XYZ file of N, CA, C and O in Angstrom:
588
model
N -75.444 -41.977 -62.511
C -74.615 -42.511 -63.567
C -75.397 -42.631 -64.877
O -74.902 -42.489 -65.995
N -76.752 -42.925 -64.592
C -77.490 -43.312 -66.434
C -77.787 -41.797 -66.772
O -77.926 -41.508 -67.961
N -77.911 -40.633 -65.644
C -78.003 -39.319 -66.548
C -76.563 -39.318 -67.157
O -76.696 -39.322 -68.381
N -75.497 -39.316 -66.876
C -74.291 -39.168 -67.426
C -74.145 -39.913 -68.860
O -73.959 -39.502 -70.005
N -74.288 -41.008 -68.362
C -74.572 -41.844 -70.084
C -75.469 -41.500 -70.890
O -75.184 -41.584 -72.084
N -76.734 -41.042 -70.531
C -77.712 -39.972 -71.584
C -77.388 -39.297 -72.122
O -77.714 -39.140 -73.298
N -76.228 -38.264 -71.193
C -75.775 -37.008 -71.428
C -74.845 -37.516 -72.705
O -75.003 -37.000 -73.811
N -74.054 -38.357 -72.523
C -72.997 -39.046 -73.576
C -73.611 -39.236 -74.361
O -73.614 -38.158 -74.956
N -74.600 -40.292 -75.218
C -75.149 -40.428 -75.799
C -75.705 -39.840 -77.189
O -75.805 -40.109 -78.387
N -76.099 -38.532 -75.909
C -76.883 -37.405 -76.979
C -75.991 -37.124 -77.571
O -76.143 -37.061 -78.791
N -74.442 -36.779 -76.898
C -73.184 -35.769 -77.306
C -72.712 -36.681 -78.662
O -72.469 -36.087 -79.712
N -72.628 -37.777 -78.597
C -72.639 -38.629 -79.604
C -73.385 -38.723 -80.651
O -72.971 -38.856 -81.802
N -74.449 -38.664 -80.323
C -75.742 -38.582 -81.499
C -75.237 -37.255 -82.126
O -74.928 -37.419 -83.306
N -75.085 -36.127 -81.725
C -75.304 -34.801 -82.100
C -73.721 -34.904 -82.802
O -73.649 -34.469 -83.951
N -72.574 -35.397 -82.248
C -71.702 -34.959 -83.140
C -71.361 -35.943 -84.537
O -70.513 -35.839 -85.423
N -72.610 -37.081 -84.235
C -72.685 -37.886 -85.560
C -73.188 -37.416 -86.700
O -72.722 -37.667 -87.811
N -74.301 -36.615 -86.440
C -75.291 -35.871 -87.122
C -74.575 -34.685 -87.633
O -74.621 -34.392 -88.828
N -73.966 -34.049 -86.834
C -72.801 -32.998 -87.347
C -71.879 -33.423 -88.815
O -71.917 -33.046 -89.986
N -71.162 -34.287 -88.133
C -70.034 -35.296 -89.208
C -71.008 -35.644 -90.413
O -70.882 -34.791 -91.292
N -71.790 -36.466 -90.687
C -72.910 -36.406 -91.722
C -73.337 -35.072 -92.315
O -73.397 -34.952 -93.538
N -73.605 -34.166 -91.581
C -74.343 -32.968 -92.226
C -73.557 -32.444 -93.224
O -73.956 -32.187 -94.360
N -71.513 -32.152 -92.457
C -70.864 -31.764 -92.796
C -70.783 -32.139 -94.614
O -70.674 -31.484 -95.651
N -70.952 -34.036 -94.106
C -70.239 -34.993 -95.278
C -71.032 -34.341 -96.616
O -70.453 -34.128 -97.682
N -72.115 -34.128 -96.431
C -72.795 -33.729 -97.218
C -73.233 -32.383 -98.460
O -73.953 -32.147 -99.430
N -72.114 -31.750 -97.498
C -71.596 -29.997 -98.062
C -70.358 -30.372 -98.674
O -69.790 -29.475 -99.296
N -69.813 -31.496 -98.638
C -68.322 -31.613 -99.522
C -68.548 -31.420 -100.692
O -69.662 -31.830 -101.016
N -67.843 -30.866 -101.670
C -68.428 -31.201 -103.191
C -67.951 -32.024 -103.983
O -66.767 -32.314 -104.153
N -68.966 -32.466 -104.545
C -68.336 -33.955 -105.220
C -68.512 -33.944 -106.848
O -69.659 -33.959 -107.294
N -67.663 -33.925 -107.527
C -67.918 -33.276 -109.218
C -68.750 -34.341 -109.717
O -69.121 -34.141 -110.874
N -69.153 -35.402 -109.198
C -70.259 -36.400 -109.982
C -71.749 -36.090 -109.348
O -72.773 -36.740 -109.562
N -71.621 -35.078 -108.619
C -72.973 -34.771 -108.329
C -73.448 -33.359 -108.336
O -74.426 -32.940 -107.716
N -72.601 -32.628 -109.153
C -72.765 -31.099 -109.637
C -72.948 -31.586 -111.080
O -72.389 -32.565 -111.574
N -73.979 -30.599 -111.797
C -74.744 -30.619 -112.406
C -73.732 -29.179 -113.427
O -73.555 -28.036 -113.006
N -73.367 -29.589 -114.422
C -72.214 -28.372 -115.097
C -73.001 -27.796 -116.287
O -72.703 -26.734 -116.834
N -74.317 -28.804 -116.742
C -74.941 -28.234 -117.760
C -76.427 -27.380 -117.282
O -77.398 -27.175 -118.009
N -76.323 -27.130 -116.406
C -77.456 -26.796 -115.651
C -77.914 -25.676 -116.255
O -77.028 -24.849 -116.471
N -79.224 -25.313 -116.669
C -78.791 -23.507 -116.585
C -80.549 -22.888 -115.727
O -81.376 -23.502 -115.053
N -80.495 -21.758 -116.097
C -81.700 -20.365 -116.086
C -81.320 -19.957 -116.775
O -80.460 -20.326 -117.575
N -82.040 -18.771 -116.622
C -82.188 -17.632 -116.914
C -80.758 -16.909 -117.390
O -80.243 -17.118 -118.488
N -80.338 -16.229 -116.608
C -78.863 -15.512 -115.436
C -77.902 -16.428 -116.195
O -77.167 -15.803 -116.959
N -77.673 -18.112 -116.173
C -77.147 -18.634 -116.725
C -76.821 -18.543 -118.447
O -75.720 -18.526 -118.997
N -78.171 -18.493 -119.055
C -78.085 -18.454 -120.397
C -77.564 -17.038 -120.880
O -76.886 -16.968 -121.905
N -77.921 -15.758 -120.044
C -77.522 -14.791 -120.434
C -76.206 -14.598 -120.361
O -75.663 -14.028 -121.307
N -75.468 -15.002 -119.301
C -74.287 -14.573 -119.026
C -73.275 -15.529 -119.873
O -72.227 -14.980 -120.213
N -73.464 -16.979 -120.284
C -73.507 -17.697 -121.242
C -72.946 -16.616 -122.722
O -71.811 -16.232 -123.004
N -74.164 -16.394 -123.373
C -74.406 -15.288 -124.431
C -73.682 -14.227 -124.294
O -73.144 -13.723 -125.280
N -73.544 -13.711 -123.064
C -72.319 -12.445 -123.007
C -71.110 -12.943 -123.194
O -70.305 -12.373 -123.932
N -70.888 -13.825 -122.691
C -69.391 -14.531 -122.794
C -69.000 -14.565 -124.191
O -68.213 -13.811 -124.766
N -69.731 -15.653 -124.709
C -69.921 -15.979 -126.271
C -69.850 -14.515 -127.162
O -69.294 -14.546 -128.260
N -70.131 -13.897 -126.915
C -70.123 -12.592 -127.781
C -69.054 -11.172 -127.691
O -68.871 -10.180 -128.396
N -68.432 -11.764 -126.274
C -67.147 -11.220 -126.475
C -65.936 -11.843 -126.674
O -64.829 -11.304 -126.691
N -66.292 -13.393 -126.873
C -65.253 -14.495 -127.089
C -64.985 -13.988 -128.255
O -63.755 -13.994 -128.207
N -65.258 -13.554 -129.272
C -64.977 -12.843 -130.612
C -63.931 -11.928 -130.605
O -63.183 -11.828 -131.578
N -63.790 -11.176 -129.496
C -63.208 -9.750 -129.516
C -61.647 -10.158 -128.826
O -60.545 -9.683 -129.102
N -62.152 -11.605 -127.469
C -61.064 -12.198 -126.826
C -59.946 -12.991 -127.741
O -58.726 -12.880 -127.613
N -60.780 -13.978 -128.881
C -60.148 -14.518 -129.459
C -58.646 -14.336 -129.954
O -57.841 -15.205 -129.620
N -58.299 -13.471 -130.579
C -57.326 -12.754 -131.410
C -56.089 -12.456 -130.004
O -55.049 -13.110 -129.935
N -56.316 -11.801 -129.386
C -55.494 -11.874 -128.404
C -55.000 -13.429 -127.938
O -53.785 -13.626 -127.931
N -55.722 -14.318 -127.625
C -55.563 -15.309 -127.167
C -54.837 -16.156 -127.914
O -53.856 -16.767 -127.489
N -55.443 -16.255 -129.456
C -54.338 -16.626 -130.350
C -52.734 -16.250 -130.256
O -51.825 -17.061 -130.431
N -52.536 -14.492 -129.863
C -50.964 -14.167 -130.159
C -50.535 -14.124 -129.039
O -49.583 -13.385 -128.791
N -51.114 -14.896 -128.068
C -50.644 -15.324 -126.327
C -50.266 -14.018 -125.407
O -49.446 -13.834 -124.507
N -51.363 -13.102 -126.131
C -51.031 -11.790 -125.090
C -51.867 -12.090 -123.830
O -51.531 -11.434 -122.844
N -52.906 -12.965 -123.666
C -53.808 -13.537 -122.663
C -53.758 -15.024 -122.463
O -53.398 -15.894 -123.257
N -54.157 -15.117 -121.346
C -54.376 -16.768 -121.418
C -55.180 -16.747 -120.061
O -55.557 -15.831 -119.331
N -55.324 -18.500 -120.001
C -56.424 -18.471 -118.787
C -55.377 -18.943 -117.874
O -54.172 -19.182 -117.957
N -56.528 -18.999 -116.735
C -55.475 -19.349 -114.924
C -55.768 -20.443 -114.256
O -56.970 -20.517 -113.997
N -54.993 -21.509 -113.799
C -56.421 -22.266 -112.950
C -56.677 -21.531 -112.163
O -55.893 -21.663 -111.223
N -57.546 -20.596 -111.961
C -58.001 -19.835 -110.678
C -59.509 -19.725 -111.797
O -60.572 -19.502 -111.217
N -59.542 -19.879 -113.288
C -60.941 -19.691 -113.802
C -60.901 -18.426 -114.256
O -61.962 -17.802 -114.255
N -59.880 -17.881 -114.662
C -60.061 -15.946 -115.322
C -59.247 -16.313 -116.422
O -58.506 -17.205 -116.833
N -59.859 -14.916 -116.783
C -58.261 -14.767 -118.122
C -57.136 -13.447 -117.377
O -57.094 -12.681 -116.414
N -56.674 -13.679 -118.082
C -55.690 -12.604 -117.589
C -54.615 -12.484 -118.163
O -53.982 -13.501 -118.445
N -54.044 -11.002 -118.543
C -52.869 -10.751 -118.990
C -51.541 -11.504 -119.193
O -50.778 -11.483 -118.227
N -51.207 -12.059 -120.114
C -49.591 -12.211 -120.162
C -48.623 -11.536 -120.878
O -47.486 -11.383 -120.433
N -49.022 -11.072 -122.072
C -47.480 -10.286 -122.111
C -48.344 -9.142 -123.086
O -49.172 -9.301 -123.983
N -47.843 -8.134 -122.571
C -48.203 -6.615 -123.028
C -47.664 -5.950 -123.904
O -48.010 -4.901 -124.448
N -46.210 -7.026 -124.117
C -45.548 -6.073 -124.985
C -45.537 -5.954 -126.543
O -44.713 -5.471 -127.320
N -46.704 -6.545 -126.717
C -46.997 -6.537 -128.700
C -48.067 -5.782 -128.674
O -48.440 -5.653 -129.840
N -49.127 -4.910 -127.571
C -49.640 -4.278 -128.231
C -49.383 -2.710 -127.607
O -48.538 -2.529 -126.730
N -50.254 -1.537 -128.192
C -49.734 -0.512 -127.921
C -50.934 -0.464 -126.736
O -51.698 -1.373 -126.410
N -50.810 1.329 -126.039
C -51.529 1.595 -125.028
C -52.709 1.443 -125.226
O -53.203 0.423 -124.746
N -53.503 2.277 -125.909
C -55.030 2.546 -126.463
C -55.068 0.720 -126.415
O -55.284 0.225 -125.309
N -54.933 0.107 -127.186
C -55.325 -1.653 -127.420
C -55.344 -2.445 -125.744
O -56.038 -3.406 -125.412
N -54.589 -1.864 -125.095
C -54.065 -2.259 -123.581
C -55.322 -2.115 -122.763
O -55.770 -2.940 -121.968
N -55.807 -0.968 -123.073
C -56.809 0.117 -122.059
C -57.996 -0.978 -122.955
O -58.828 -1.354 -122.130
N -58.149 -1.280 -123.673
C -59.689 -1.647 -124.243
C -59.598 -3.167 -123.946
O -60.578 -3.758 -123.492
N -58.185 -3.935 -124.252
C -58.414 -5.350 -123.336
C -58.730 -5.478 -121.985
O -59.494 -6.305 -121.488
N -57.897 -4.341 -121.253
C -58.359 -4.811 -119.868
C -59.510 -4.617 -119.936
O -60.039 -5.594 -119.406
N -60.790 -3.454 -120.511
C -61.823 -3.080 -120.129
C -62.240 -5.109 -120.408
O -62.119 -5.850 -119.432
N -62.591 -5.567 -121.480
C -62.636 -6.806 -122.123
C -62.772 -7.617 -120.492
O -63.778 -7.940 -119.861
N -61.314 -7.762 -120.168
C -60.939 -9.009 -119.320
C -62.041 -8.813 -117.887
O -62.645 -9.704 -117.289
N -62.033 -7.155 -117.585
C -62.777 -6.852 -116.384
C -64.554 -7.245 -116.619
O -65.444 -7.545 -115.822
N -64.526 -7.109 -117.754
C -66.146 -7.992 -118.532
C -65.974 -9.176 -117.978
O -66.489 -9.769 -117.029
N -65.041 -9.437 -118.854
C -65.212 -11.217 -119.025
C -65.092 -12.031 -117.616
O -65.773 -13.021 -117.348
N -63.941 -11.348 -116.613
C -63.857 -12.274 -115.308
C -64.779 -11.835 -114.380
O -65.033 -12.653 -113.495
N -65.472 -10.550 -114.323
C -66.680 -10.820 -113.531
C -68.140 -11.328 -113.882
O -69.047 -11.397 -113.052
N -68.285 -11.789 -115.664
C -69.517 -12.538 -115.840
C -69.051 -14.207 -116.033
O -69.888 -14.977 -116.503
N -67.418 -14.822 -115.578
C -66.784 -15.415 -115.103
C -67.536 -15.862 -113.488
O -68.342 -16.708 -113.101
N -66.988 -15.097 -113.064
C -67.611 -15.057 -111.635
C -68.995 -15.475 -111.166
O -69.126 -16.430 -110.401
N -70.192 -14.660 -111.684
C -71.183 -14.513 -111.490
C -71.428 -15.964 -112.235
O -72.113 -16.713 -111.539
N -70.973 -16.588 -113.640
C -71.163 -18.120 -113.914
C -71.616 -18.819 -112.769
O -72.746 -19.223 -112.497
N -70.176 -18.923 -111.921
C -69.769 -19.765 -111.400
C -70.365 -20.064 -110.274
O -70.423 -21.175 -109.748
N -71.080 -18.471 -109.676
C -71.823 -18.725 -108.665
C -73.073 -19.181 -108.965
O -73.619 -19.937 -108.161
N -73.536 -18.918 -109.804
C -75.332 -18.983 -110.411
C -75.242 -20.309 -110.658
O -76.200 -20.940 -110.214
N -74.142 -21.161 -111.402
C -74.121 -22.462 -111.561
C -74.253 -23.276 -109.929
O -74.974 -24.271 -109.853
N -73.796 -22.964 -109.158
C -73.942 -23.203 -107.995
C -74.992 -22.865 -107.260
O -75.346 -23.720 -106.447
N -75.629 -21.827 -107.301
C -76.944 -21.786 -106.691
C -77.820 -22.587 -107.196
O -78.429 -23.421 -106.527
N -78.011 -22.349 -108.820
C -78.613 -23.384 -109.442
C -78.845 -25.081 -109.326
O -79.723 -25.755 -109.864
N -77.922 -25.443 -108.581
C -77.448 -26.710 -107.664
C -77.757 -27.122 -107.015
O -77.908 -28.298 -106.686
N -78.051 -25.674 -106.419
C -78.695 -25.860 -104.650
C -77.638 -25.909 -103.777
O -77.917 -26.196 -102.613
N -76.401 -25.681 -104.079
C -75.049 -25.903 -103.156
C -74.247 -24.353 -103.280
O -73.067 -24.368 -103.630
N -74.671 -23.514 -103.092
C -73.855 -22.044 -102.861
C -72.583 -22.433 -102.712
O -71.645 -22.033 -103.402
N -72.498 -23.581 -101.395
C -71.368 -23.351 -100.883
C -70.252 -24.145 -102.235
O -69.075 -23.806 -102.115
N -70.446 -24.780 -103.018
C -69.465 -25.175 -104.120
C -68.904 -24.146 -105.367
O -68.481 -24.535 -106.456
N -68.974 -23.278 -105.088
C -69.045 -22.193 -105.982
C -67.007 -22.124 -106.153
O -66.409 -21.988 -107.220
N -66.536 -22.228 -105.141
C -65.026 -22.082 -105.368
C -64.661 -24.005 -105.932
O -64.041 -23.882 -106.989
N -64.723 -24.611 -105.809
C -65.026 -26.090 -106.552
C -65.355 -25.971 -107.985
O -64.787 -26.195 -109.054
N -66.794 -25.416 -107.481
C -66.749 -25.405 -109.440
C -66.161 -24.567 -110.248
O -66.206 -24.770 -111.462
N -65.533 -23.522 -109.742
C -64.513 -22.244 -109.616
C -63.439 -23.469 -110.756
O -63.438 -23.535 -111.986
N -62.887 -24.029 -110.064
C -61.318 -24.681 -109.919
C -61.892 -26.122 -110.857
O -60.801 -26.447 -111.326
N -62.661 -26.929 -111.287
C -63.122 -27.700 -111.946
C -63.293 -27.178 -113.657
O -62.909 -27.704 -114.702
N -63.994 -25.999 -113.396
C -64.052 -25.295 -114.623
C -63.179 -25.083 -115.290
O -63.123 -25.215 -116.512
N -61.971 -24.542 -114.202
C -60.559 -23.971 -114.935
C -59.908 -25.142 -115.794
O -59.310 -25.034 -116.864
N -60.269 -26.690 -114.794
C -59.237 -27.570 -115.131
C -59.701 -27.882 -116.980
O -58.969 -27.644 -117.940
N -61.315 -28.548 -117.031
C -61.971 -28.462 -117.884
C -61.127 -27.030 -119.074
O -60.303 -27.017 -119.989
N -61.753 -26.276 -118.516
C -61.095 -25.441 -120.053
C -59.691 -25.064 -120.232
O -59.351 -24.766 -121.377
N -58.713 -25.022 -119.185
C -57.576 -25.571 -119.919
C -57.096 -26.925 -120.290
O -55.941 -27.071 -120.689
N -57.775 -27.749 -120.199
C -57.596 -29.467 -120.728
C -58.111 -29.177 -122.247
O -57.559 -29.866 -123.104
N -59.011 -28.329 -122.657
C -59.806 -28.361 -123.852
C -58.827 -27.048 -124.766
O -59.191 -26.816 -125.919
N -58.011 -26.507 -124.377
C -57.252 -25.229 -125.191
C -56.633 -25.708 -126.376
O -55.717 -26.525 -126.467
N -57.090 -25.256 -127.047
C -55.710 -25.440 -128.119
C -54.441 -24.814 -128.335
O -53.947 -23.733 -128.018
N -54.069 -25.815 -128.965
C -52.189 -25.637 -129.161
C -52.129 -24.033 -129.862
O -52.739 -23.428 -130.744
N -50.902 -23.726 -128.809
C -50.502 -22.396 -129.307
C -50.924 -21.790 -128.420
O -50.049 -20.949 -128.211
N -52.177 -21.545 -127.303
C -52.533 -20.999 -126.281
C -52.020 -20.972 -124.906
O -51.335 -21.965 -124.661
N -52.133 -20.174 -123.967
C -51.416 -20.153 -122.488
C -52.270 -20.604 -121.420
O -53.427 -20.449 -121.028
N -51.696 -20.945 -121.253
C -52.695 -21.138 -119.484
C -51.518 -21.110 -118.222
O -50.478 -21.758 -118.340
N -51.846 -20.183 -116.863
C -51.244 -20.202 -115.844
C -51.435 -21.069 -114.666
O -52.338 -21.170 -113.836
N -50.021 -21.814 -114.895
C -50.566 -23.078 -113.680
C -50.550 -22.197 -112.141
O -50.572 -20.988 -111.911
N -50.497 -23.517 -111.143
C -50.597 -23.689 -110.138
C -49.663 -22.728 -109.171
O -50.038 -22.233 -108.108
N -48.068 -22.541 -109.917
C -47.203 -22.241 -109.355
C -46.771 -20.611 -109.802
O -45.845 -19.851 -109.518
N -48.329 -20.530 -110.894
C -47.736 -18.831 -111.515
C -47.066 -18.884 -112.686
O -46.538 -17.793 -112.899
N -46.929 -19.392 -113.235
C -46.266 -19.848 -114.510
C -47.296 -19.752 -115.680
O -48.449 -20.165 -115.560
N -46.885 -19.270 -116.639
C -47.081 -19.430 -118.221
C -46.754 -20.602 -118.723
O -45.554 -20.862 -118.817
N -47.546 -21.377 -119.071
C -47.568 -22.713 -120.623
C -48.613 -22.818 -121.253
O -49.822 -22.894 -121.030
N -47.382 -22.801 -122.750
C -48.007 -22.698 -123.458
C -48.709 -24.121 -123.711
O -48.371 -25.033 -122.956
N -49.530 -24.348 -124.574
C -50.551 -25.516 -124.442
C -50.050 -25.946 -125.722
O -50.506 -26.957 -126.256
């Protein structure tokens, strides 16, 4: 009978230690670090920033807007012509994969890989809370509003 209760014991210990380990991979936005940077960070930073110039103008005449998902992305196509079409998307396919790569590097940078879709979805909320009026952002449900 006391091996059996050992045996319990341990099973207890081990799935306490589990539950804790777990608790500890949750992400918690008061303990992510958003100004963090490197290297990788500052550059991709600077890329952003330097095609925010080119993004701007679009964003103003609400042919783009952002997502909470953390991208930009297309909303309405129909004010500009083809050639202008073909050179935004090239733009957006820039911008949401040094988007991406942010989001993860901010997270490695952390030390928490695994928060990378967190700070994904934190970010989004952050910069559409900060948009200005006249701009789009796509909620939750797929929808266009304007801000």
């Amino acid at each position: 009978m006391s091996a059996i209760r050992a045996l319990m014991r341990t099973l207890l210990c081990c799935v306490v230690l589990a539950v804790l380990g777990a608790a500890q991979l949750v992400f918690a936005e008061e303990d992510a670090d958003f100004d963090i940077s490197s290297p990788a960070i500052m550059s991709l930073k600077k890329s952003m920033a330097n095609r925010f110039t080119q993004l701007r103008p679009h964003l103003d005449a609400g042919v783009i807007g952002l997502t909470h998902e953390g991208i930009v992305a297309l909303r309405d196509a129909a004010t500009i012509d083809v050639k202008a079409l073909l050179a935004l998307d090239a733009l957006l396919v820039e911008e949401n994969k040094d988007r991406a790569t942010l989001y993860r590097e901010i997270a490695r940078a952390n030390n928490r890989p695994e928060w990378e879709s967190d700070l994904r979805a934190t970010f989004a909320k952050r910069w559409i809370s900060r948009l200005p009026a006249g701009w789009f952002y796509r909620d939750e449900k797929g929808q266009w509003v304007k801000k």
